[in-house]
Coordinates of C-alpha atoms and ligand atoms in Angstrom, one line a residue:
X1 CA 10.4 -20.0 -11.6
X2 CA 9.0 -19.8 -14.8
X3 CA 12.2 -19.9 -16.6
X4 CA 14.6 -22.6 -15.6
X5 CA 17.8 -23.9 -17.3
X6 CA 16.9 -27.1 -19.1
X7 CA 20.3 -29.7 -19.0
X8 CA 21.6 -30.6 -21.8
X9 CA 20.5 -27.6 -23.6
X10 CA 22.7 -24.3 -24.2
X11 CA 21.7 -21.7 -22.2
X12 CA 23.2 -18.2 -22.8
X13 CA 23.6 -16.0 -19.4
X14 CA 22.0 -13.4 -21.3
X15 CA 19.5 -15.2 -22.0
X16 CA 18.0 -15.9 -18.8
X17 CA 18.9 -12.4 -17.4
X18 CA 16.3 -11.9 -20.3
X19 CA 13.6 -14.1 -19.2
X20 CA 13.9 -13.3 -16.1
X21 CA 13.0 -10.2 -16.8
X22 CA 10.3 -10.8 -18.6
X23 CA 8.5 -12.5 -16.4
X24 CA 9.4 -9.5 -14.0
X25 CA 8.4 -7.4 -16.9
X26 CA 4.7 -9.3 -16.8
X27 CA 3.9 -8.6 -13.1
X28 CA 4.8 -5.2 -13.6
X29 CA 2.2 -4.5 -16.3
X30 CA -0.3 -7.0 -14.2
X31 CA 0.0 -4.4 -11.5
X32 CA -0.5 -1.3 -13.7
X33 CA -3.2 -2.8 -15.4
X34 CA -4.8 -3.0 -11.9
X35 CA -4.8 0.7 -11.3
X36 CA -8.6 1.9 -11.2
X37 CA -7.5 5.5 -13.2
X38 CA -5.4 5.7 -16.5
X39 CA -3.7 9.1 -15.6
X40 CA -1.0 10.0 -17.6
X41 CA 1.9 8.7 -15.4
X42 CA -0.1 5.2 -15.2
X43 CA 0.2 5.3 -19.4
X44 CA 3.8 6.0 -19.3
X45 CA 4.4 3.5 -17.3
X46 CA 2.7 1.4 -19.0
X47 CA 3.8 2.5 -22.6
X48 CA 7.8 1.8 -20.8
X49 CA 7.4 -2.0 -19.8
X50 CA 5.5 -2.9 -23.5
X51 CA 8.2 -1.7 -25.2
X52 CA 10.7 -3.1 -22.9
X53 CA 8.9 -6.6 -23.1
X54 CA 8.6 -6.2 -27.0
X55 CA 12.4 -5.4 -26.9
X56 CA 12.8 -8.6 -25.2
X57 CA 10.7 -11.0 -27.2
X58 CA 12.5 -9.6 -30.1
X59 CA 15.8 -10.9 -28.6
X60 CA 16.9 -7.3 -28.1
X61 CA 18.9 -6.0 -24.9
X62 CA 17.0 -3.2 -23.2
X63 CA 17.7 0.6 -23.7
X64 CA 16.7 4.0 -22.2
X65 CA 15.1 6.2 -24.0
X66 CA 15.3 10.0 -24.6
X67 CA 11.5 11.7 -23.5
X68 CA 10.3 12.3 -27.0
X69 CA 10.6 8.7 -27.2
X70 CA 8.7 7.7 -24.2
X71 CA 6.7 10.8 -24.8
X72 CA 5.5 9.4 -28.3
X73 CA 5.1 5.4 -27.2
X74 CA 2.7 7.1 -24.2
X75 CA 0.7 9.2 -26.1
X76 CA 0.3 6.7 -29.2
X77 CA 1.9 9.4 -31.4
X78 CA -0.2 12.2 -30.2
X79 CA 3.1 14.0 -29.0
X80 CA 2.3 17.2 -27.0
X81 CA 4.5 20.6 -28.3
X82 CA 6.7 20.4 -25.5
X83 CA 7.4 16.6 -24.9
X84 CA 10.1 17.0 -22.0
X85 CA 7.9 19.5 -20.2
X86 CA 5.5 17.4 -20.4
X87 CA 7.0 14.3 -19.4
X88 CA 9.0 15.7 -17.0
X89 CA 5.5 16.9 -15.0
X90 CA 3.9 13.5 -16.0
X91 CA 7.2 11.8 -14.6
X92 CA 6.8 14.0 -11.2
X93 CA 3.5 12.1 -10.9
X94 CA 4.8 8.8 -11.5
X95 CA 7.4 8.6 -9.2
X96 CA 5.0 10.0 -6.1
X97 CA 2.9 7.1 -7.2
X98 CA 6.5 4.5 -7.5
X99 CA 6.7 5.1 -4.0
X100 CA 3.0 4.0 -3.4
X101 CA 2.9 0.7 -5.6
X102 CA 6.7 -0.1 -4.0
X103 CA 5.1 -2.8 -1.7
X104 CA 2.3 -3.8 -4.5
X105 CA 5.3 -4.2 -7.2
X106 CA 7.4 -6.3 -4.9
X107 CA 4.4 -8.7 -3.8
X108 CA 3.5 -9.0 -6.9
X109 CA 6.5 -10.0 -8.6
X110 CA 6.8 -12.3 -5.3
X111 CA 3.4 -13.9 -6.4
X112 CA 4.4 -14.4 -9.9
X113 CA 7.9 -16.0 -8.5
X114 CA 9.8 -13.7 -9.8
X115 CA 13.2 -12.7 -7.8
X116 CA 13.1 -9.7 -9.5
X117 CA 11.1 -6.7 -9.9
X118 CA 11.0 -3.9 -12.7
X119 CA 10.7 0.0 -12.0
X120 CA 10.5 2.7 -14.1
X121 CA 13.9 5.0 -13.4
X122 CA 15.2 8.6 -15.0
X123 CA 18.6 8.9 -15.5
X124 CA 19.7 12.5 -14.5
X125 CA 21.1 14.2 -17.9
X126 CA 23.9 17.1 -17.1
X127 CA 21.5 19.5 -18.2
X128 CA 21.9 21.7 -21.0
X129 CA 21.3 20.8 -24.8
X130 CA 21.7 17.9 -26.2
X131 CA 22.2 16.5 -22.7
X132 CA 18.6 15.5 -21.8
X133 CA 17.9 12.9 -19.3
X134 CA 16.9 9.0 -20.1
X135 CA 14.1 6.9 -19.2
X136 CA 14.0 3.2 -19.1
X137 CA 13.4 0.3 -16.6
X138 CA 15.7 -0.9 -13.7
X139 CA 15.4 -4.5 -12.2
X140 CA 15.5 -4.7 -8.6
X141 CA 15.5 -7.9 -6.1
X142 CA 12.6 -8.5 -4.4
X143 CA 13.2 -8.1 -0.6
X144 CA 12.8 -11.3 1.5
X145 CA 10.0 -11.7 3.8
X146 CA 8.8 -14.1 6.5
X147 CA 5.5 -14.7 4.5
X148 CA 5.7 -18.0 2.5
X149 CA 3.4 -18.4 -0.6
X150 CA 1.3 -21.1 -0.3
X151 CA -0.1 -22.3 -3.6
X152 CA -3.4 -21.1 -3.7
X153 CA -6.6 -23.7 -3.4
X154 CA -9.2 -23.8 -5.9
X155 CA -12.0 -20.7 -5.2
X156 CA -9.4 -19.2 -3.0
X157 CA -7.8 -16.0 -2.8
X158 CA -4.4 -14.0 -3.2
X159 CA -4.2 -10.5 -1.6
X160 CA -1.5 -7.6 -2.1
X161 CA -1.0 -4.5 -1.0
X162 CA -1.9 -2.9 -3.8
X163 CA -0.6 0.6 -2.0
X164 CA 1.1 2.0 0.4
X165 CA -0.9 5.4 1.0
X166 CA -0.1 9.1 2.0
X167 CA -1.4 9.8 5.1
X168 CA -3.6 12.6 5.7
X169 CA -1.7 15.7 5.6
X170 CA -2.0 16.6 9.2
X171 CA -0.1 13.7 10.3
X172 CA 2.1 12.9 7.2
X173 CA 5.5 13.9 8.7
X174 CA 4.6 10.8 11.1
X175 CA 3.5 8.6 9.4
X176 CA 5.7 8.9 6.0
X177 CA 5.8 6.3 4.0
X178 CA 5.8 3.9 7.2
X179 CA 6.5 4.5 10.5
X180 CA 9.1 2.2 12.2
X181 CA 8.6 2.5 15.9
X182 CA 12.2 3.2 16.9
X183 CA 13.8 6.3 18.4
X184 CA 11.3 8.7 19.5
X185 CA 8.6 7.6 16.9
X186 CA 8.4 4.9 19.1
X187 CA 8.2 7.4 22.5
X188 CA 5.8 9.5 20.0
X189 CA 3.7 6.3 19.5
X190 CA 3.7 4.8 23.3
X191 CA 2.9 8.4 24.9
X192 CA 0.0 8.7 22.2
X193 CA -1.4 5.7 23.9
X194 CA -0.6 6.0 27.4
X195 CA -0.1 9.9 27.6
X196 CA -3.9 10.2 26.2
X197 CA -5.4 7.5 28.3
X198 CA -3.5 9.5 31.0
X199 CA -4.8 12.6 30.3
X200 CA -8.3 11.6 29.4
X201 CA -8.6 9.9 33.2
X202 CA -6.7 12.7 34.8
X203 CA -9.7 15.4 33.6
X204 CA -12.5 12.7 34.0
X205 CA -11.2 11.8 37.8
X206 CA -10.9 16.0 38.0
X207 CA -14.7 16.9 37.0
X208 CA -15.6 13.8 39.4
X209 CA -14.3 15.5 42.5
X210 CA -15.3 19.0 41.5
X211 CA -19.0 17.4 41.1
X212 CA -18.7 15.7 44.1
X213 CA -17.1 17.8 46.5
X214 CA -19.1 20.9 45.1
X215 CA -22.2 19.0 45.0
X216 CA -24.1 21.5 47.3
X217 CA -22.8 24.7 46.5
X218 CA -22.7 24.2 42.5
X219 CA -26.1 25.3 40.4
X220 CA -27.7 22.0 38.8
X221 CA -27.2 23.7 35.2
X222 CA -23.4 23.8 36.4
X223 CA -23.6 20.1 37.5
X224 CA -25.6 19.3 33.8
X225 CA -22.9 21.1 31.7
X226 CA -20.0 19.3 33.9
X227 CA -21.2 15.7 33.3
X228 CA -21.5 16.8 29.8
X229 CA -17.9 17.7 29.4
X230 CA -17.0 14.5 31.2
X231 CA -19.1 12.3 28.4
X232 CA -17.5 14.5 25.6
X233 CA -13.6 14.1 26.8
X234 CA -14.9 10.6 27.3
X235 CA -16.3 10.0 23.6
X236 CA -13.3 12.1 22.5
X237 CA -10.6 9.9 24.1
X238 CA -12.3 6.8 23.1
X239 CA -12.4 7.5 20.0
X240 CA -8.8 8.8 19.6
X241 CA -7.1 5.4 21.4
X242 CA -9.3 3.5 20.5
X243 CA -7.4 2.7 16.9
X244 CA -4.3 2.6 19.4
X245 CA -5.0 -0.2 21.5
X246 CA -6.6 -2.0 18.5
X247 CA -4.0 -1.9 16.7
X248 CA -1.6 -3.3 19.3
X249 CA -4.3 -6.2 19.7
X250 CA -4.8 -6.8 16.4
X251 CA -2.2 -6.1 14.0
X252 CA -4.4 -4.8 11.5
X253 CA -7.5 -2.8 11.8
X254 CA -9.3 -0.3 9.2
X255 CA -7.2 2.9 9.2
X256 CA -9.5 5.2 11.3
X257 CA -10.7 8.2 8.6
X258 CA -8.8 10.8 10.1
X259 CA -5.4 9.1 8.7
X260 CA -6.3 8.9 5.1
X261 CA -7.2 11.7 2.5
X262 CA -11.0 11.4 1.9
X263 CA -10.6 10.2 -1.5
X264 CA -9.4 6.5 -0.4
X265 CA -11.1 4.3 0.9
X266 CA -10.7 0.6 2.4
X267 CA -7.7 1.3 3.9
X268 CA -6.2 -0.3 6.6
X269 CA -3.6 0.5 9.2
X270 CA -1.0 -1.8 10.0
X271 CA 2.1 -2.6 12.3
X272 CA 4.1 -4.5 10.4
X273 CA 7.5 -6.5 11.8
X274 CA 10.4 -5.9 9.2
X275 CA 13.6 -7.4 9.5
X276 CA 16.6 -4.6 10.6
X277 CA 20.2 -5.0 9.2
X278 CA 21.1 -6.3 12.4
X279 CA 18.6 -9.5 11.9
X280 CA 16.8 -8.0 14.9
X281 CA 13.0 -6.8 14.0
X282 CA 10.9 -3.1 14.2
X283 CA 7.4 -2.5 14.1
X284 CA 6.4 -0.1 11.3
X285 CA 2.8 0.9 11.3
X286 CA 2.0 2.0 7.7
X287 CA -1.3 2.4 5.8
X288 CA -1.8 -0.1 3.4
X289 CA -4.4 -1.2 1.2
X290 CA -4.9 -5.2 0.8
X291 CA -7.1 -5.6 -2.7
X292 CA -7.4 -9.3 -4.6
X293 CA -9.4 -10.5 -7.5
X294 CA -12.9 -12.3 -6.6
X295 CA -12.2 -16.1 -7.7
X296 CA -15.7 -16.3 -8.6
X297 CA -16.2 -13.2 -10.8
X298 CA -13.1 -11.2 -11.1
X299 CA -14.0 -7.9 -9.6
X300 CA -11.5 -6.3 -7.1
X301 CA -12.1 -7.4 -3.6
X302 CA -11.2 -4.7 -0.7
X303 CA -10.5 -5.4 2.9
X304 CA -13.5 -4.2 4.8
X305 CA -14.7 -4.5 9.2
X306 CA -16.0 -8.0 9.4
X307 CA -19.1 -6.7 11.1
X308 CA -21.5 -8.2 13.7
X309 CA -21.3 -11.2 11.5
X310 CA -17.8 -11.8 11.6
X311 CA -16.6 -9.9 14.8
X312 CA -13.1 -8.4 15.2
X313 CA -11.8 -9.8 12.4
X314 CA -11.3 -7.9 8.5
X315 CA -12.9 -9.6 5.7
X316 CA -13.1 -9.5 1.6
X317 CA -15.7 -8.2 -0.1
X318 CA -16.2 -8.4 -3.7
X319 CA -16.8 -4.9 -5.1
X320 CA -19.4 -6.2 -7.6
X321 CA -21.0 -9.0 -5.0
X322 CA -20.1 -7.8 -1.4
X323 CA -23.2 -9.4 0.4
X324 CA -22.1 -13.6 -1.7
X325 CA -18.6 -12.9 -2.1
X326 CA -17.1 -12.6 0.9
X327 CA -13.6 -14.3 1.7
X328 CA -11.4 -14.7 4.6
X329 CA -8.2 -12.5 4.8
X330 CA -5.1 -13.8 6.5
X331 CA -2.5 -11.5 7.4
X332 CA 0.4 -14.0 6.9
X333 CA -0.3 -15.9 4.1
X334 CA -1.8 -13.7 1.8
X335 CA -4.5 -16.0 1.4
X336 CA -8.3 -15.9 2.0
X337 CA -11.3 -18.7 1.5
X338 CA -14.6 -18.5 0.8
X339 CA -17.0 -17.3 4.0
X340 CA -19.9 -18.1 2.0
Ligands
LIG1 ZN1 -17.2 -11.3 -6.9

């Protein structure tokens, strides 16, 4: 903690509530500051924490504000004609994006040893003049997990999800926001993987004895275009379970490109273990993307396949350096060293 109660000197509650959340404050704006596009909903954001952190350093106690407010501190006094139409569309955008950088707030915060994390929240007016909704910042506690932070080695690496992706839309109803394999996700996700390998053998094992037993009375062009069908169910199938059976070896593989919406990229799929209410554990398979700053020069590093060079394993590459700066990536820890 950055913020501790010294003895011997007075130490309003209030006070600490108030560094506290500054230092949540801080990581908030470290993890906007990270996002590769300004858009509008990344600038309200943005424009919200300043103001809340100025409020703070001030010795003020935090407010909400009404959206020509937040409309004016996110526009630097450009204000559109319609402020609350336009923040209310800008504010659409920012919460679809809340719900990606959930995981990247929290671990951040985490990293920054913060038990608390800061999140951008509207207020619901009653509607009606005069009764607008409010903007402002919640604090929320950072969830537990089983990962401890080491304290990172010289020329080492941090990692964080730095977000939690949309699937494709074909399989988004699936995969929302992760997948916890219980209930029938779970019979969805075990008859994806055996029903396929299933079905992939049963038409294989079927074109063998056709070919086989008709060996004689079938035309060699027939023969030709059978064997062909078996190598493309073959190559289909493989390349369908494949991810599968990865995954269940691995943990955490690179999310095949039919999962993700073409504009991401470095991606990875993962089954997580998250604790349930019950103290018991579930597997949720999410897509995630694991980004960290290069120690040596300060570009973004991405998860990508290790390669023939570092088989079966995902490694960092610097953005800027990716053939030098390549680092380690450990699941667990967060961390990563130097392969180089
Ligand atoms: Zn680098």
């Amino acid at each position: 903690m950055k913020s501790k109660d010294i003895e011997g000197v007075r130490s309003p509650h209030e006070d600490s509530c108030a560094s506290n959340e500054q230092l949540a404050l801080k990581a908030f704006l470290g993890f906007i500051k990270r996002q590769e596009r300004e858009t509008r909903a990344v600038r309200v954001a943005k424009a919200l924490a300043e103001d809340c952190l100025q409020r703070l350093a001030d010795g003020k106690k935090l407010a909400m504000y009404n959206s020509i407010q937040v409309t004016e501190m996110a526009t630097d006094g450009v204000v559109p004609e319609k402020p609350t139409a336009w923040l209310a569309k800008v504010w659409d955008d920012l919460e679809k994006r809340l719900n990606q950088w959930e995981l990247g707030l929290q671990d951040t915060a985490r990293q920054a040893g913060s038990a608390i994390y800061a999140r951008p929240r509207k207020s619901q007016g009653a509607g009606g003049a005069g009764n607008s909704s409010s903007f402002g910042l919640v604090f929320l506690p950072v969830p537990e997990t089983e990962t401890d932070q080491p304290a990172s080695a010289p020329g080492s690496i941090t990692y964080f999800r730095d977000l939690t992706l949309k699937p494709a839309f074909w399989i988004k109803p699936l995969v929302h926001a992760g997948f916890a394999l219980k209930g029938w996700r779970r019979a969805a996700f075990v008859t994806y993987g055996l029903g396929g390998m299933a079905a992939v053998g049963v038409v294989l094992a079927g074109l063998w004895v056709v070919v086989t037993t008709g060996w004689s009375s079938i035309p060699v062009a027939g023969i030709a275009s059978l064997i062909m069908l078996g190598a493309m169910v073959g190559g289909i199938g493989y390349a369908l379970l494949r991810p599968f059976w990865r995954l269940i070896d691995w943990r955490i593989i690179m999310a095949p490109d039919i999962l993700v919406a073409i504009r991401e990229r470095c991606v990875q799929l993962e089954a997580g273990k998250e604790p349930t209410e019950g103290g018991n554990h579930v597997r949720v398979i999410r897509l995630v993307r694991y980004s960290g700053d290069c120690p040596i020069c300060g570009e973004k590093v991405h998860l990508q396949d290790g390669g023939r060079e570092f088989p079966e394993r995902l490694v960092g590459r610097c953005d800027e350096h990716p053939a030098e700066h390549v680092f380690s990536f450990d699941r667990h820890s967060r961390m990563g060293r130097p392969l180089r």
